Tab-separated table of C-alpha atoms in Angstrom:
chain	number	residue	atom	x	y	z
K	1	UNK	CA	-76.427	-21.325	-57.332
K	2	UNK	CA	-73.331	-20.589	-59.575
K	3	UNK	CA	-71.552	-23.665	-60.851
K	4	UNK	CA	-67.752	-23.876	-59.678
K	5	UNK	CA	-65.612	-24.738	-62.243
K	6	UNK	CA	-63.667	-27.923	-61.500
K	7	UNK	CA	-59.762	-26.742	-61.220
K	8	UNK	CA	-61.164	-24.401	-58.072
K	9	UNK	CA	-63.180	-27.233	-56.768
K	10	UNK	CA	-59.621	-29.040	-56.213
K	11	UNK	CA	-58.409	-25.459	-55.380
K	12	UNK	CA	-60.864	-25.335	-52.521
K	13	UNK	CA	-60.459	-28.776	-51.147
K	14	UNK	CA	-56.615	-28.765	-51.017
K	15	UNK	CA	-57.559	-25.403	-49.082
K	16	UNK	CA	-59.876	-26.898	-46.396
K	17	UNK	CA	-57.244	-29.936	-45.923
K	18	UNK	CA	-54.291	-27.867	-45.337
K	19	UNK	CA	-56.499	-25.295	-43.335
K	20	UNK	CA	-57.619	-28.703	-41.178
K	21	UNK	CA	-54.305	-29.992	-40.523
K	22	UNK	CA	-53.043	-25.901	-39.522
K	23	UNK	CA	-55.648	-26.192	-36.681
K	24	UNK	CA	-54.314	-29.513	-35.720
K	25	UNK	CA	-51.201	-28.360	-35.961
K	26	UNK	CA	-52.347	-25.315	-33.906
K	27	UNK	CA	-54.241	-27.057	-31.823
K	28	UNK	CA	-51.872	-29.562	-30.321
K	29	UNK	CA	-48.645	-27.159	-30.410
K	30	UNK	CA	-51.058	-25.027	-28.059
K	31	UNK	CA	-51.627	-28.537	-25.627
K	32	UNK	CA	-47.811	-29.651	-25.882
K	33	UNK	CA	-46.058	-26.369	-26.084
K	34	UNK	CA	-48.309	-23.886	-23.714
K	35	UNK	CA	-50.816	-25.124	-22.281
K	36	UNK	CA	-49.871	-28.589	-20.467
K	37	UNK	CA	-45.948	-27.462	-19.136
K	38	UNK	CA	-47.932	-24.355	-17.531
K	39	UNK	CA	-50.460	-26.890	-16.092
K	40	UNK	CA	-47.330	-29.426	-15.079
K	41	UNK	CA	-45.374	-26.199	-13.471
K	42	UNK	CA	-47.811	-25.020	-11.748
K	43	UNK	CA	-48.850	-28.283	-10.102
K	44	UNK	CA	-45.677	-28.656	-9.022
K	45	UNK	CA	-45.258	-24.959	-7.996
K	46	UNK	CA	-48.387	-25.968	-5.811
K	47	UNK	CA	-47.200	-29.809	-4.998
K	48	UNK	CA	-43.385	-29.353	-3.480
K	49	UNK	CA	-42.389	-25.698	-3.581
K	50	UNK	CA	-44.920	-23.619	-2.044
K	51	UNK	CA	-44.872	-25.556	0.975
K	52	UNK	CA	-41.067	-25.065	1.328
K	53	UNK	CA	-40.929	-21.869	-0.086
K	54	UNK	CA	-43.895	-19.366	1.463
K	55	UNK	CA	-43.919	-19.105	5.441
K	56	UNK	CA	-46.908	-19.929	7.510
K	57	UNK	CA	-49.594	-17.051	7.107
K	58	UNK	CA	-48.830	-15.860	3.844
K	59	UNK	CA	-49.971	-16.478	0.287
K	60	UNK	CA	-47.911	-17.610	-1.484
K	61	UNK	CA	-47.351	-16.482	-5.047
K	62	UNK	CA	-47.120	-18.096	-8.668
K	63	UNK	CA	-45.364	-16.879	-11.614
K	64	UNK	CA	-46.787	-18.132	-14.679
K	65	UNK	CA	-43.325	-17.987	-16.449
K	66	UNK	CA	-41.251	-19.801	-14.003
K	67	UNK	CA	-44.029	-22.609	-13.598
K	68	UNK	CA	-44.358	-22.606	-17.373
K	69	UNK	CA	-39.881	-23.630	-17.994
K	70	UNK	CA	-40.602	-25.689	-15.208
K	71	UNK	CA	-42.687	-27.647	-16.662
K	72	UNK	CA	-41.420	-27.824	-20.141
K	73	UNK	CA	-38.534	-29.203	-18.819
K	74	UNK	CA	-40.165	-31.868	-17.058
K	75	UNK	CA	-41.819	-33.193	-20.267
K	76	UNK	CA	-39.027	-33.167	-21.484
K	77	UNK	CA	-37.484	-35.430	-19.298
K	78	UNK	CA	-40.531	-37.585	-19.310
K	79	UNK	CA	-40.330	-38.447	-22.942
K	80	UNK	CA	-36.587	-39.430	-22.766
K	81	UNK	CA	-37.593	-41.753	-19.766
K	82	UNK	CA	-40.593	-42.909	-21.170
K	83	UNK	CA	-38.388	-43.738	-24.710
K	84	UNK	CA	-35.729	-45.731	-22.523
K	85	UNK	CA	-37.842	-47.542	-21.241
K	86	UNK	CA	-40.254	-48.519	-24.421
K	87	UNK	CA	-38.396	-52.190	-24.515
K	88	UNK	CA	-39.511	-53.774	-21.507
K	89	UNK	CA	-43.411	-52.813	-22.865
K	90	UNK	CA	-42.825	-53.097	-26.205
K	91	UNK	CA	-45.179	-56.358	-26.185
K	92	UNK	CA	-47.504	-55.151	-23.853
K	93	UNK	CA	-48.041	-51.766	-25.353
K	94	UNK	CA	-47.493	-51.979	-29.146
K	95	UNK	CA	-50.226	-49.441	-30.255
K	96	UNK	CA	-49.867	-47.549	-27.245
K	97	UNK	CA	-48.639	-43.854	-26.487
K	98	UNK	CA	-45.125	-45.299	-25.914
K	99	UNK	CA	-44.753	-46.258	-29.750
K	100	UNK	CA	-46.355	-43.206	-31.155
K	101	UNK	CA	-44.271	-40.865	-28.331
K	102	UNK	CA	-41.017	-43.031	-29.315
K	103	UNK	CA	-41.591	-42.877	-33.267
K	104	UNK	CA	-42.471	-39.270	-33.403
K	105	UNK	CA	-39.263	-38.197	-31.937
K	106	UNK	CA	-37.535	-40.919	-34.067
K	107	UNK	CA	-38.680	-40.408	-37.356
K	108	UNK	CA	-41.024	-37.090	-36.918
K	109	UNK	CA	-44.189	-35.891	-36.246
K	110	UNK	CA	-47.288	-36.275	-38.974
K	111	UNK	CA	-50.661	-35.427	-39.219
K	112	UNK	CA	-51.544	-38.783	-38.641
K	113	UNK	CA	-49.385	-39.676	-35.577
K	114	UNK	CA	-49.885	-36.236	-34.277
K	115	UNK	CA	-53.756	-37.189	-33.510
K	116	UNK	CA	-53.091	-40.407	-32.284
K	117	UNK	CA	-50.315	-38.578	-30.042
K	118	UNK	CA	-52.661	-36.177	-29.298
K	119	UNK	CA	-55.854	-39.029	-28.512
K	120	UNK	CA	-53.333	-41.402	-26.408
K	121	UNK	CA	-50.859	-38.836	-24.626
K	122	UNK	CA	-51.641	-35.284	-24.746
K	123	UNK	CA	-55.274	-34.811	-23.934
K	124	UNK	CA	-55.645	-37.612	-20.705
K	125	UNK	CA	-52.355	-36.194	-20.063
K	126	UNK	CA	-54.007	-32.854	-19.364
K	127	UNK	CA	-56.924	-34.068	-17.783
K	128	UNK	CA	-54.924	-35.704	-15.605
K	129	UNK	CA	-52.955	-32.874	-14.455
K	130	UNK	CA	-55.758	-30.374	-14.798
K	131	UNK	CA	-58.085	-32.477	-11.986
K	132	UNK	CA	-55.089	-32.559	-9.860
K	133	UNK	CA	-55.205	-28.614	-9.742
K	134	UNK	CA	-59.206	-28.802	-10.273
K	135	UNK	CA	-60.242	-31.076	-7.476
K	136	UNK	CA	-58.022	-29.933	-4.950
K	137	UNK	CA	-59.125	-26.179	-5.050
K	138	UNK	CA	-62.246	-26.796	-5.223
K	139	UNK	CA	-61.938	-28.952	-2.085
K	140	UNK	CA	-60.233	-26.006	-0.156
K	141	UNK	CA	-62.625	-23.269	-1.435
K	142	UNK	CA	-65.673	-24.845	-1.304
K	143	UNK	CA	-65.830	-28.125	0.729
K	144	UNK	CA	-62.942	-26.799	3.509
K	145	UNK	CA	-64.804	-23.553	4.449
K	146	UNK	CA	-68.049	-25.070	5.769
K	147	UNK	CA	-66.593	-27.417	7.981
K	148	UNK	CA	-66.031	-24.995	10.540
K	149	UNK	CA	-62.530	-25.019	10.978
K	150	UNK	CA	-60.010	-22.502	12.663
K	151	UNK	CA	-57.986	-20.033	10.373
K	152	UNK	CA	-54.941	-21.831	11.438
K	153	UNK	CA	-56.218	-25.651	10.029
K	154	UNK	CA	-58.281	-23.915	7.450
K	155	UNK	CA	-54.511	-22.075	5.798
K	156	UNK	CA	-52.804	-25.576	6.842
K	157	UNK	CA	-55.446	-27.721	4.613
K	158	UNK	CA	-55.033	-25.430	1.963
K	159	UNK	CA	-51.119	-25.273	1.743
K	160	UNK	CA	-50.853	-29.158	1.721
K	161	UNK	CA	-53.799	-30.676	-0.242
K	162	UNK	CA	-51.905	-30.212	-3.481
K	163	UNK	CA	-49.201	-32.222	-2.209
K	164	UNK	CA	-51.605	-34.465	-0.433
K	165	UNK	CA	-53.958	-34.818	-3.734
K	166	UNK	CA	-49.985	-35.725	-5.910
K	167	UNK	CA	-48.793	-38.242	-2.935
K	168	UNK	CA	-52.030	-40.318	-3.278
K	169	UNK	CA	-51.862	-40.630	-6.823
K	170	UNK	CA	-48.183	-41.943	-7.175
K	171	UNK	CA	-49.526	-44.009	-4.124
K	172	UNK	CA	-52.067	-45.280	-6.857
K	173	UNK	CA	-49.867	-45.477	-9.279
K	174	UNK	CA	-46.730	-47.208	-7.812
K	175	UNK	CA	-47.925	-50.076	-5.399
K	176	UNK	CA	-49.883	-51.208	-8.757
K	177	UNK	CA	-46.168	-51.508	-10.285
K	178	UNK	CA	-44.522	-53.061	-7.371
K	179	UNK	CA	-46.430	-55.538	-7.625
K	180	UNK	CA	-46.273	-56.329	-10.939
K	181	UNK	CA	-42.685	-56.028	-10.934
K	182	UNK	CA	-42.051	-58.300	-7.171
K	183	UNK	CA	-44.667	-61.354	-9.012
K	184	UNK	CA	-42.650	-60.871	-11.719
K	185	UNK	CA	-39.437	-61.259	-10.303
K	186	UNK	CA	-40.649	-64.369	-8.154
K	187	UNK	CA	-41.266	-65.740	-11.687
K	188	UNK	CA	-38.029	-65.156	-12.740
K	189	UNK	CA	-36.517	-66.694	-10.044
K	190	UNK	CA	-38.875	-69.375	-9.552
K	191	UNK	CA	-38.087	-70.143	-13.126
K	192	UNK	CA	-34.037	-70.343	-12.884
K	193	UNK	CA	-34.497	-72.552	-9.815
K	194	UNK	CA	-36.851	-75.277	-10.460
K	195	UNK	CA	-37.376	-75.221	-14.413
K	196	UNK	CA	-35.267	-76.875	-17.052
K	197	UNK	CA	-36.561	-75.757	-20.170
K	198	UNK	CA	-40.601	-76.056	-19.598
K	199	UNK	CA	-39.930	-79.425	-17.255
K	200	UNK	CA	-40.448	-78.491	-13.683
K	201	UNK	CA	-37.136	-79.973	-11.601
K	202	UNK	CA	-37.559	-81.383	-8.257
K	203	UNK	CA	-33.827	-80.521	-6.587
K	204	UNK	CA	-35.130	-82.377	-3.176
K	205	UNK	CA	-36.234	-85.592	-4.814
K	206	UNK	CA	-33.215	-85.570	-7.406
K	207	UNK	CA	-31.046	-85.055	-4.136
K	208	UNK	CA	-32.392	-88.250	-2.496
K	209	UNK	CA	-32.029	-90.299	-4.938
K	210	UNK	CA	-27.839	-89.374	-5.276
K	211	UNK	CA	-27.823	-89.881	-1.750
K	212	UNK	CA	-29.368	-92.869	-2.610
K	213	UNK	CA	-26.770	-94.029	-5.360
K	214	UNK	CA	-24.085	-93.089	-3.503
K	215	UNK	CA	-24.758	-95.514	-0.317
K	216	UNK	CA	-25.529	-98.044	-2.854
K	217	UNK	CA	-22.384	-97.871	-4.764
K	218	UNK	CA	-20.685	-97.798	-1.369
């Protein structure tokens, strides 16, 4: 094998890096700019507007473009409301997807933070969104069709098991976060009423006992 001189060995290897961080590059411009707003679109295309869109008994139809804006601009949205609210889980989530999502539109996007971007946000992001179009098709093609139903339930299952499939996720999602939020406002409260500093305070006895004084000194 011929011997390659040592200037083209570094010539080479500055080659392969920059040719690895073009397919990242390529690679997650493809998930952030194509690929996931056309999955988030059409989802939603599915989820709220072909039920009030299409009339009973006909198919409806999807354009790619439409869905695609559609759901640009609802990542778009998502990142400003997922920046504003990066404070209140600052603590809880400090090498999370908030901080890389927050200091990549901050300060800019390396190669670095653009794979953990990529490992934290983008790709469960679309896996996400791509099971909630996955699983419920396959439920209404394969599953739906062998239980024997009429053509009039079998059209009705399929036009509302997107929205069906959406509804119990934020279902999942949100009565976790009530919750969270209502225990931690009884904390809150709890804490202004009976605490004074880390002491607990006991208004009722403290009460007595000026009712207490006060008969005394009268």
């Amino acid at each position: 094998a011929l011997a390659v001189p040592r200037p083209w060995r570094a010539v080479l290897s500055a080659f392969r890096r920059q040719a690895w961080a073009a397919a990242a590059w390529a690679c997650a411009a493809g998930l952030w700019v194509a690929l996931l707003p056309l999955l988030v679109g059409t989802l939603f295309d599915l989820a709220v507007m072909v039920p009030l869109r299409a009339p009973r008994g006909h198919t409806p139809c999807c354009f790619p473009v439409q869905a695609w804006a559609i759901g640009l601009l609802y990542l778009k949205v998502f990142c400003r409301m997922a920046c504003l609210g990066r404070g209140r889980h600052a603590e809880r989530e400090a090498d999370g997807w908030r901080r890389h999502l927050a200091m990549a539109l901050e300060e800019g996007v390396t190669l670095e933070r653009l794979g953990a971007l990529t490992r934290s946000l983008l790709a469960p992001m679309t896996a996400v969104v791509a099971l909630l179009l996955a699983a419920p098709y396959a439920l209404s093609r394969g599953v739906l069709p062998r239980l024997g139903l009429d053509p009039f339930a079998h059209a009705w299952c399929r036009r509302y098991v997107w929205p069906t499939g959406v509804l119990a996720l934020c279902t999942a999602e949100v009565v976790p976060a009530v919750r969270g939020w209502a225990a931690r406002l009884h904390d809150c409260v709890r804490d202004d009423r009976y605490l004074i500093g880390r002491r607990l305070n006991n208004h009722a006895k403290h009460a007595g006992a000026e009712a207490e004084r006060e008969r005394q000194g009268g």
